[in-house]
PDB file of C-alpha atoms and ligand atoms in Angstrom:
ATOM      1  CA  UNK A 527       0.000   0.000   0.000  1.00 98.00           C
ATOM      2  CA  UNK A 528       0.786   3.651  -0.795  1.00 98.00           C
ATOM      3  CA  UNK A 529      -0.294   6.269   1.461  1.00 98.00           C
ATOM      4  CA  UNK A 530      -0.082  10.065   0.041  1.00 98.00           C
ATOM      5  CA  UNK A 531      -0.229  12.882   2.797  1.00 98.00           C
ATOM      6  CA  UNK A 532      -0.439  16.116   1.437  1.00 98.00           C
ATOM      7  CA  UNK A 533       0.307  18.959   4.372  1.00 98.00           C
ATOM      8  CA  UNK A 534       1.670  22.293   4.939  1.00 97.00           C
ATOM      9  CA  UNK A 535       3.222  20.506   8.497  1.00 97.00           C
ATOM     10  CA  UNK A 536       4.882  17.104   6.899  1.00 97.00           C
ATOM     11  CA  UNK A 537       7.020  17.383   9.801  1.00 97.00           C
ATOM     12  CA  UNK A 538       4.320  16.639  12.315  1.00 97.00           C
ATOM     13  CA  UNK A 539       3.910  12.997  11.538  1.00 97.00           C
ATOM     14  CA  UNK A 540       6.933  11.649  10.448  1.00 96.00           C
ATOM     15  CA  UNK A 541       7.715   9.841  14.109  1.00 97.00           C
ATOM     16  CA  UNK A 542       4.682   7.841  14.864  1.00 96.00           C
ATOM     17  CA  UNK A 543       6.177   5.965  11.336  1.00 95.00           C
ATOM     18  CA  UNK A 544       9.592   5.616  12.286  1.00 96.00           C
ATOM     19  CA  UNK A 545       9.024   3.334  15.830  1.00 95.00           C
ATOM     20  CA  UNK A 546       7.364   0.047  16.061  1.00 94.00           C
ATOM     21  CA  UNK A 547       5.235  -1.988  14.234  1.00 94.00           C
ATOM     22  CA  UNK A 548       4.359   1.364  11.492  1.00 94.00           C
ATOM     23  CA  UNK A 549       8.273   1.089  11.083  1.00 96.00           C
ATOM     24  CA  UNK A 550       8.623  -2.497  10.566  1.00 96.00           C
ATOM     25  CA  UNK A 551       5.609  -2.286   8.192  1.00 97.00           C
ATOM     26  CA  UNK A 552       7.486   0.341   6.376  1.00 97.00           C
ATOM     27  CA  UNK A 553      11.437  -1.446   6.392  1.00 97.00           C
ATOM     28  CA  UNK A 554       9.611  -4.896   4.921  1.00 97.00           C
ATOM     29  CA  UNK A 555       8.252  -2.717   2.269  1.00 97.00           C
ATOM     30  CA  UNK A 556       4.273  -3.693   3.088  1.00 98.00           C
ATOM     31  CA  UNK A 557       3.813   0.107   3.285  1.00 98.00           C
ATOM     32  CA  UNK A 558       5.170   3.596   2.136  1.00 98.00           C
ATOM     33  CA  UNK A 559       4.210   6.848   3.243  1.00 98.00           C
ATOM     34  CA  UNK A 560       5.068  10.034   1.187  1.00 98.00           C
ATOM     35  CA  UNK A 561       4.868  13.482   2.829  1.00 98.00           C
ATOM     36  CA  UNK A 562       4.279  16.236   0.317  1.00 98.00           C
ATOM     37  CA  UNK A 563       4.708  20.225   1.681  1.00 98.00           C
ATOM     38  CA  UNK A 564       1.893  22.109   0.205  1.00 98.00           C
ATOM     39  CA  UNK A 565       3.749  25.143   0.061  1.00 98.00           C
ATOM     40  CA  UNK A 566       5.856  23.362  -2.713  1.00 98.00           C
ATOM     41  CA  UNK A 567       2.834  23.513  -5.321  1.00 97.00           C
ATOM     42  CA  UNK A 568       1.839  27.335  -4.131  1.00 97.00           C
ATOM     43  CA  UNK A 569       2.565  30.150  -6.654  1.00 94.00           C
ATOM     44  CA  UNK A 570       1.963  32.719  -4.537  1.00 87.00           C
ATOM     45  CA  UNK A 571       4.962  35.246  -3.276  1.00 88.00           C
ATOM     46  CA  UNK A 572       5.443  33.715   0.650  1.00 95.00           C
ATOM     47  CA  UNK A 573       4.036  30.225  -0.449  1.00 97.00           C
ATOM     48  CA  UNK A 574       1.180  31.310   0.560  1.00 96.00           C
ATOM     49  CA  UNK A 575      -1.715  28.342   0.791  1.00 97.00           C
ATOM     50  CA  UNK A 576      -4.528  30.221   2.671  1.00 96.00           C
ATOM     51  CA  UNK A 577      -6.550  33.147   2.150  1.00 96.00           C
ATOM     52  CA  UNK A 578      -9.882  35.526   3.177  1.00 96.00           C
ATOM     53  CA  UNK A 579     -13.028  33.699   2.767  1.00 97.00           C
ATOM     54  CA  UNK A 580     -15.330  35.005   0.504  1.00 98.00           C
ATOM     55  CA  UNK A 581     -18.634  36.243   2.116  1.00 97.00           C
ATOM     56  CA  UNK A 582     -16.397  37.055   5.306  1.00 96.00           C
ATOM     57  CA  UNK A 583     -16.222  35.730   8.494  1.00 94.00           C
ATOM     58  CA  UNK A 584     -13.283  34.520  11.090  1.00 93.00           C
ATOM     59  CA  UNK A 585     -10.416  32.373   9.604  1.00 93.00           C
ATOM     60  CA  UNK A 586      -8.616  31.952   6.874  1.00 96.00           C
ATOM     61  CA  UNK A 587      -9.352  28.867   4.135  1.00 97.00           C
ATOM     62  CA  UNK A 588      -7.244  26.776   2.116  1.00 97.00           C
ATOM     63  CA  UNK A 589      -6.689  27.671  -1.473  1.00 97.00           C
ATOM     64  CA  UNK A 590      -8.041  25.418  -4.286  1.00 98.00           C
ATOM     65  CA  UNK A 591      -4.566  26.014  -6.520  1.00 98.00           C
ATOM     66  CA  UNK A 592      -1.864  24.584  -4.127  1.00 98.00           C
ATOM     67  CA  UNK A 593      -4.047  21.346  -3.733  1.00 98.00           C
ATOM     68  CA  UNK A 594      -5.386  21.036  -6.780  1.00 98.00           C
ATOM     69  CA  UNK A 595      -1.296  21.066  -8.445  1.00 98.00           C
ATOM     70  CA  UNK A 596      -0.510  18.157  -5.950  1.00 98.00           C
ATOM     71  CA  UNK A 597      -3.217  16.434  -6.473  1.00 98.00           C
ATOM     72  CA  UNK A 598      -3.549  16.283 -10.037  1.00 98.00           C
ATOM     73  CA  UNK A 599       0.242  15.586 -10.379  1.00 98.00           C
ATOM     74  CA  UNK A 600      -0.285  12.665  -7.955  1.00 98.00           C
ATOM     75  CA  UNK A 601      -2.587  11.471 -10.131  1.00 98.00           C
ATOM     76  CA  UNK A 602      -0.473  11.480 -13.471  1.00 98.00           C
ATOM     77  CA  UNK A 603       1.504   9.085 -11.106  1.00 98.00           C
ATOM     78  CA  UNK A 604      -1.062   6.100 -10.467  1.00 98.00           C
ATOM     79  CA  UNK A 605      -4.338   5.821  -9.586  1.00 98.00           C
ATOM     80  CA  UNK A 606      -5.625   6.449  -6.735  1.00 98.00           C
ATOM     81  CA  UNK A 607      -8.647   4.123  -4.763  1.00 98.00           C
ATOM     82  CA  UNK A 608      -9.801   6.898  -2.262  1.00 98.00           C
ATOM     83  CA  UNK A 609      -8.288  10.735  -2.178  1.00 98.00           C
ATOM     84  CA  UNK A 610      -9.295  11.045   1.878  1.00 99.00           C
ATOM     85  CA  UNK A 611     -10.332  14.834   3.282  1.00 98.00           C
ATOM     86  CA  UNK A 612      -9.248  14.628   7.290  1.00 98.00           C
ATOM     87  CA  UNK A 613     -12.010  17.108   8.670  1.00 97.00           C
ATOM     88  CA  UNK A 614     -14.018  17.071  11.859  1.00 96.00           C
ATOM     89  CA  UNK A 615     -16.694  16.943   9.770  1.00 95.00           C
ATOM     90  CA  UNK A 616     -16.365  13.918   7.817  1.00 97.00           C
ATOM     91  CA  UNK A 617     -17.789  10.484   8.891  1.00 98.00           C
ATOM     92  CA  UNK A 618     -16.502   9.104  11.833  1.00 98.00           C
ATOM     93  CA  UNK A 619     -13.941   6.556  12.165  1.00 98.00           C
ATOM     94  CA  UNK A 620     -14.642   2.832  12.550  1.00 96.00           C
ATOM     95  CA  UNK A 621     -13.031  -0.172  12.693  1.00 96.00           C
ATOM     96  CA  UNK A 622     -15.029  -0.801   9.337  1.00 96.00           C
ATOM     97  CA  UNK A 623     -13.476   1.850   7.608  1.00 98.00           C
ATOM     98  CA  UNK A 624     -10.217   0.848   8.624  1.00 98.00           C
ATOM     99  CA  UNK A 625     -11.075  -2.785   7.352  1.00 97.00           C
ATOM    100  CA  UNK A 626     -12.247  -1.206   4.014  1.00 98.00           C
ATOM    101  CA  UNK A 627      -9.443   1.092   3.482  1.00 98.00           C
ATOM    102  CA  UNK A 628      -6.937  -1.529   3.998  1.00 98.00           C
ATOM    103  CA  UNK A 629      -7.790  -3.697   0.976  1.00 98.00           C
ATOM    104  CA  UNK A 630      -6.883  -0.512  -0.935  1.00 98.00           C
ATOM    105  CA  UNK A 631      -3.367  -0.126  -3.290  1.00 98.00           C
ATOM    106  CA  UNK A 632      -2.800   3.806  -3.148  1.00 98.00           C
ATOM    107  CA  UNK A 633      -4.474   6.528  -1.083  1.00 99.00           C
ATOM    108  CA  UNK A 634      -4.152  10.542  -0.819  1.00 99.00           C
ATOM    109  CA  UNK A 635      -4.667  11.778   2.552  1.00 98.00           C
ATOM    110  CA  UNK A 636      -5.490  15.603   2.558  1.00 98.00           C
ATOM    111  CA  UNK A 637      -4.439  17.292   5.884  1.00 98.00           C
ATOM    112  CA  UNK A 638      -7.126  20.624   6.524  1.00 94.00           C
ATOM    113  CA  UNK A 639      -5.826  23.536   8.691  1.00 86.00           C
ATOM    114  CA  UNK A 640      -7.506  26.592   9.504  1.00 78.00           C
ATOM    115  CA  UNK A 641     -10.993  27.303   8.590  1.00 87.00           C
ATOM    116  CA  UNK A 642     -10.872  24.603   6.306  1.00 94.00           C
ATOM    117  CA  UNK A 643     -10.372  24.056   2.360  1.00 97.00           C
ATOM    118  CA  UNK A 644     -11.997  25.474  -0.790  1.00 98.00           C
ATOM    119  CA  UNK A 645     -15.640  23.533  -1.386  1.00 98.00           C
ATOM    120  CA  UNK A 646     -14.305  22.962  -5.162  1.00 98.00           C
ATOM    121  CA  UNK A 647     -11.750  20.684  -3.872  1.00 98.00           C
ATOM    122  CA  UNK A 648     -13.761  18.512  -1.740  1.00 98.00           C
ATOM    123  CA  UNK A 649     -16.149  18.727  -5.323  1.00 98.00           C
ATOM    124  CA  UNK A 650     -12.895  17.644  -7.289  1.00 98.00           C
ATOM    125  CA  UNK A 651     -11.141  15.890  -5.979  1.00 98.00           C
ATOM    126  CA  UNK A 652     -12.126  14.732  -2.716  1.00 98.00           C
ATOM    127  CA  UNK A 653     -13.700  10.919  -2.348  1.00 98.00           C
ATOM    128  CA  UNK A 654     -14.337  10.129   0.878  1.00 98.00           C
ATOM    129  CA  UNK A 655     -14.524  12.749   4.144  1.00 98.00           C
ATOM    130  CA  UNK A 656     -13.116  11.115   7.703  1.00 98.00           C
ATOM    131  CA  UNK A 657     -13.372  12.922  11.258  1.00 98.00           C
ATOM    132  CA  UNK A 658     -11.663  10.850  14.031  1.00 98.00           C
ATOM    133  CA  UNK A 659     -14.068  11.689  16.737  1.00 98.00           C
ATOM    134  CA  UNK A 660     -16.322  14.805  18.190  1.00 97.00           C
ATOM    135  CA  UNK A 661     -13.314  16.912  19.074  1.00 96.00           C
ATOM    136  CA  UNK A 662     -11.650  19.658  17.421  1.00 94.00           C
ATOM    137  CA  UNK A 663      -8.174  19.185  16.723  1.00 96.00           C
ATOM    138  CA  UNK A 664      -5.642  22.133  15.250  1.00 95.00           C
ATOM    139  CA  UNK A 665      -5.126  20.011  11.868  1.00 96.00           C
ATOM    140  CA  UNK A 666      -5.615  16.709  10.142  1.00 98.00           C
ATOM    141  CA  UNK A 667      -2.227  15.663  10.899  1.00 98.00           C
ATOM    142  CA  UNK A 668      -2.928  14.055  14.074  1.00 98.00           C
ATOM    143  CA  UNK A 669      -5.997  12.276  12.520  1.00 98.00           C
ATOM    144  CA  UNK A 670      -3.847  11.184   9.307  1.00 98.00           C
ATOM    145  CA  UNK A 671      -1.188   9.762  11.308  1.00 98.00           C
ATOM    146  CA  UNK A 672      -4.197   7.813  13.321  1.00 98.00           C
ATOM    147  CA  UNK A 673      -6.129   6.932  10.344  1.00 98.00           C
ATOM    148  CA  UNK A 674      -2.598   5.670   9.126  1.00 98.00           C
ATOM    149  CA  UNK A 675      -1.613   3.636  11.523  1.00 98.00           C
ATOM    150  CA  UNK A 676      -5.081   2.227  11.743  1.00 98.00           C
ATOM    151  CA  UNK A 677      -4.961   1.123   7.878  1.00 98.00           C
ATOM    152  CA  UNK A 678      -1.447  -0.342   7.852  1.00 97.00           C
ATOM    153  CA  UNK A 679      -1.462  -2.455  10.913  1.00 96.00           C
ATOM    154  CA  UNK A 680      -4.125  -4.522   9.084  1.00 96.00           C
ATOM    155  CA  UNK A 681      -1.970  -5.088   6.093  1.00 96.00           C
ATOM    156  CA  UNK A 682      -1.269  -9.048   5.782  1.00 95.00           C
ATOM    157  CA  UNK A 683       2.318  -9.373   7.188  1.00 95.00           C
ATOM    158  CA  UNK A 684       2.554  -6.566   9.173  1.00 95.00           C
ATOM    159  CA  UNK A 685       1.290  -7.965  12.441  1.00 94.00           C
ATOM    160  CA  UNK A 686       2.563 -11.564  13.524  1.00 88.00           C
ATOM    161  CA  UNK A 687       0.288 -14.247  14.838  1.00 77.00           C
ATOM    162  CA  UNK A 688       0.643 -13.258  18.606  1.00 74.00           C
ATOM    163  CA  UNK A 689      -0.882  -9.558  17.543  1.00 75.00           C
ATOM    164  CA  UNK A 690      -2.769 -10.753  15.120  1.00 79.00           C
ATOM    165  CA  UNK A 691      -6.005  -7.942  14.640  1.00 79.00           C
ATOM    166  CA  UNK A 692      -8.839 -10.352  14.469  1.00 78.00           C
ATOM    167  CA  UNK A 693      -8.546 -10.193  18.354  1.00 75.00           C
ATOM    168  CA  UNK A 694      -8.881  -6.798  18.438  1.00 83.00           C
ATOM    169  CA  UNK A 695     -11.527  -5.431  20.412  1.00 80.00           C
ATOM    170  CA  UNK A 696     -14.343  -3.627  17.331  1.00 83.00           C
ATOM    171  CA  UNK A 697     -12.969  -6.204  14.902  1.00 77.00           C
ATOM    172  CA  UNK A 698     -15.901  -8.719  16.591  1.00 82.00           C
ATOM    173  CA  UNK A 699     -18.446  -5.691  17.362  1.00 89.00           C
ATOM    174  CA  UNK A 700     -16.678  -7.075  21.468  1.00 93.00           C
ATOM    175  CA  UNK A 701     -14.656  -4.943  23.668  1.00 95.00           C
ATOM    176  CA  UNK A 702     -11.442  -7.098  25.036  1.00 94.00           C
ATOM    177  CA  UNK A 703     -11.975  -9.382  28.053  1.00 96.00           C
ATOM    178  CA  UNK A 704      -9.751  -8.357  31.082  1.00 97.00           C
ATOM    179  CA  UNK A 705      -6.055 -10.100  30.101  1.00 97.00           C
ATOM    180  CA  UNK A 706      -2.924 -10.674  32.873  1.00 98.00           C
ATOM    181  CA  UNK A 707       0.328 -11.886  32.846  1.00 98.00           C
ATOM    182  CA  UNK A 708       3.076 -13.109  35.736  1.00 98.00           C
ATOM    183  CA  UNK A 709       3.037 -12.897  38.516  1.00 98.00           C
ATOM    184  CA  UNK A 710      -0.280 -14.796  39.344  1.00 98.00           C
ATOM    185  CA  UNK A 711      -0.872 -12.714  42.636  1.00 98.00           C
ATOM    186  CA  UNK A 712       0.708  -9.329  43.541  1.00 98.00           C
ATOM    187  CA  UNK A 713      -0.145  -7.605  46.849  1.00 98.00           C
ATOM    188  CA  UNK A 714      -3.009  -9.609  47.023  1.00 98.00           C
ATOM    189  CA  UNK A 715      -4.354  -9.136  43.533  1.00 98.00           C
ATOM    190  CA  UNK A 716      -5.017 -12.905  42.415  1.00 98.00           C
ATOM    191  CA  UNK A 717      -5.617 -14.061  38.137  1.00 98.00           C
ATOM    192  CA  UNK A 718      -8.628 -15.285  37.970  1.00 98.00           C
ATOM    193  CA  UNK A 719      -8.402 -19.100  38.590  1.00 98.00           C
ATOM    194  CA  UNK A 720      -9.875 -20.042  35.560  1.00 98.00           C
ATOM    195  CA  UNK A 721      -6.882 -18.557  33.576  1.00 98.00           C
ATOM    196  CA  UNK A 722      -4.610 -20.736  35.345  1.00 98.00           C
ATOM    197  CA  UNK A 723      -6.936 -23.677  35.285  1.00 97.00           C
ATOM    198  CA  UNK A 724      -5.282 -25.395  31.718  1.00 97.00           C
ATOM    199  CA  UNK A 725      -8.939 -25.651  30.260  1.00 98.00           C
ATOM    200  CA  UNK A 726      -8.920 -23.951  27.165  1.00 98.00           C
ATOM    201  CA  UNK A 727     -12.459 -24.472  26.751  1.00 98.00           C
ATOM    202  CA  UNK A 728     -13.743 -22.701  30.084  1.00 98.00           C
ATOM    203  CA  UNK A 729     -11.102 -20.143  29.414  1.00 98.00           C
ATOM    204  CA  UNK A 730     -12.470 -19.356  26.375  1.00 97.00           C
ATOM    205  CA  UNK A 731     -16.095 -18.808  27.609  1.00 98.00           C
ATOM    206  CA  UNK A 732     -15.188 -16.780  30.217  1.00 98.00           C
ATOM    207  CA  UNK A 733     -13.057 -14.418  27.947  1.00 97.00           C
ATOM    208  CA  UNK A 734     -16.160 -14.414  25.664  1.00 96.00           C
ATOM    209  CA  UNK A 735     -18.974 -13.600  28.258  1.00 98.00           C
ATOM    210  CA  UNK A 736     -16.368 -11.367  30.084  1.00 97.00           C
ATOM    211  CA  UNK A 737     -15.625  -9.280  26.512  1.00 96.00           C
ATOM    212  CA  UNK A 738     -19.908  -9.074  26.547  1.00 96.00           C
ATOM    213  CA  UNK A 739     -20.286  -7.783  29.904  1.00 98.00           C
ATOM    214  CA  UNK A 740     -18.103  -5.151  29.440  1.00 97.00           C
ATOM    215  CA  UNK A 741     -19.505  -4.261  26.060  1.00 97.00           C
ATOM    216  CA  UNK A 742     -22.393  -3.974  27.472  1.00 97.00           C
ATOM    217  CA  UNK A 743     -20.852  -2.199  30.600  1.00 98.00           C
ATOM    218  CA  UNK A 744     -19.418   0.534  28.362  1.00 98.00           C
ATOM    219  CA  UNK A 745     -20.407   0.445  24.987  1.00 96.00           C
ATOM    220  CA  UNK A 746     -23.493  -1.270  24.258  1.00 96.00           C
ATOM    221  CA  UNK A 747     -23.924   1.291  21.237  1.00 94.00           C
ATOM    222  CA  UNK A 748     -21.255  -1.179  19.156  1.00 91.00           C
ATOM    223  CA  UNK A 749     -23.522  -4.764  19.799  1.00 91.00           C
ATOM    224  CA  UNK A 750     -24.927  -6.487  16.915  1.00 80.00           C
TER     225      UNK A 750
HETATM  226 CL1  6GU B1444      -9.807  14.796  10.779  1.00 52.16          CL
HETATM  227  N1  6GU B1444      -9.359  17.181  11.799  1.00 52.16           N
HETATM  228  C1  6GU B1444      -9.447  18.100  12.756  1.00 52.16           C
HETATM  229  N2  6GU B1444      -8.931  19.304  12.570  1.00 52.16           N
HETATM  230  N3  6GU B1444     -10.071  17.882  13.914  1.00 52.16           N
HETATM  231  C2  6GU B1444     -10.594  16.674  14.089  1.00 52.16           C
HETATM  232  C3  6GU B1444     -10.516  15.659  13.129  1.00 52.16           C
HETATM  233  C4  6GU B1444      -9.888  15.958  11.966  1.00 52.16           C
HETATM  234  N4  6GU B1444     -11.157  14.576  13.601  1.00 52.16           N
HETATM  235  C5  6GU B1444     -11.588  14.912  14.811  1.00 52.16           C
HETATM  236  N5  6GU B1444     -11.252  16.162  15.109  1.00 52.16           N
END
């Protein structure tokens, strides 16, 4: 997979892709990310990418020229499955989309500042408008880098068996059941005695009706 991310603050997200499983994914060549500075496609004097919004009002917005260059040069380049807005008001992020997205070969990730962009490039160009919750964030940076990292970790080979994402809580419409490790008691705090018990069956049951109470608990919303 190919993963475009078109920003005027490149420099923002390139650690969370340098450490861990993003960077592995990257080194065995399962994923590439390529920042592009928007300034580089502006014609204006100072680079300028923003201006007054028409009709007034607080804020600047994003110019249609800047983006529209990168974009449409991108596109000489390959095609591209999805060309993805990052706004607060796009649809929300699910473990769905993620699922969807990652079947994809090459995706543009536009990164919004300000007030937001020109309506004729979300007419353009735009496919597919993602928020990453009900919160206002500065830019789409953050939100690329999450919508990134959500995408590539499901990529077959980046994750080995012991991570493997179809235990992931959403991925079953389940929250995940309480887990432990050594040692088995800790200033009194005992495992539950069914973890230690050897029968995978029983262990497995409880997991399962402990992942429902606590969907239930906390997010009944995500159920079937
Ligand atoms: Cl994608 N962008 C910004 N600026 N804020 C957000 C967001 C995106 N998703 C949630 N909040």
């Amino acid at each position: 997979m190919r993963i475009d991310i078109i920003s005027v603050l490149p420099e923002l997200m390139e650690s969370p892709f340098q450490a861990s499983i993003l960077k592995r994914a990257m080194q065995k060549g399962l994923a590439e990310v390529h920042f592009h500075q928007l300034r580089d496609w502006s014609t204006g004097k100072h680079r300028q990418i923003d201006d007054e919004p028409y009709g007034g009002g607080a804020g600047m917005v994003m110019m249609i020229e800047p983006i529209d260059k990168c974009i449409s040069e991108l596109k000489t380049q390959r095609n591209y499955d999805e060309i993805i807005y990052l706004t607060p008001d796009g649809e929300t992020l699910t473990q769905k989309i993620a699922n969807m997205l990652s079947i994809k070969n090459n995706l543009i990730f536009l990164c919004g500042h300000y007030k937001g962009i020109d309506q004729r490039v979300r007419d353009l160009h735009i496919t597919k408008e993602i928020s990453i919750g009900d919160y206002v964030l500065t830019g789409g940076e953050l939100a690329a880098c999450v919508l990134a990292d959500a995408v590539i970790r499901l990529l077959p080979g980046v994750l080995n068996d012991e991570q493997s994402a179809l235990t992931d809580s959403f991925q079953d419409n389940l929250l995940s059941p309480p887990i432990y490790t050594r040692p088995s008691e800790y200033k009194g705090l005992k495992v539950p005695d069914i973890l230690l018990s050897g029968n995978s069956k029983k262990i497995e049951d409880w997991q399962h009706e402990e992942a429902l109470r606590i969907t239930i608990e906390r997010r009944p919303d995500i159920l079937d």
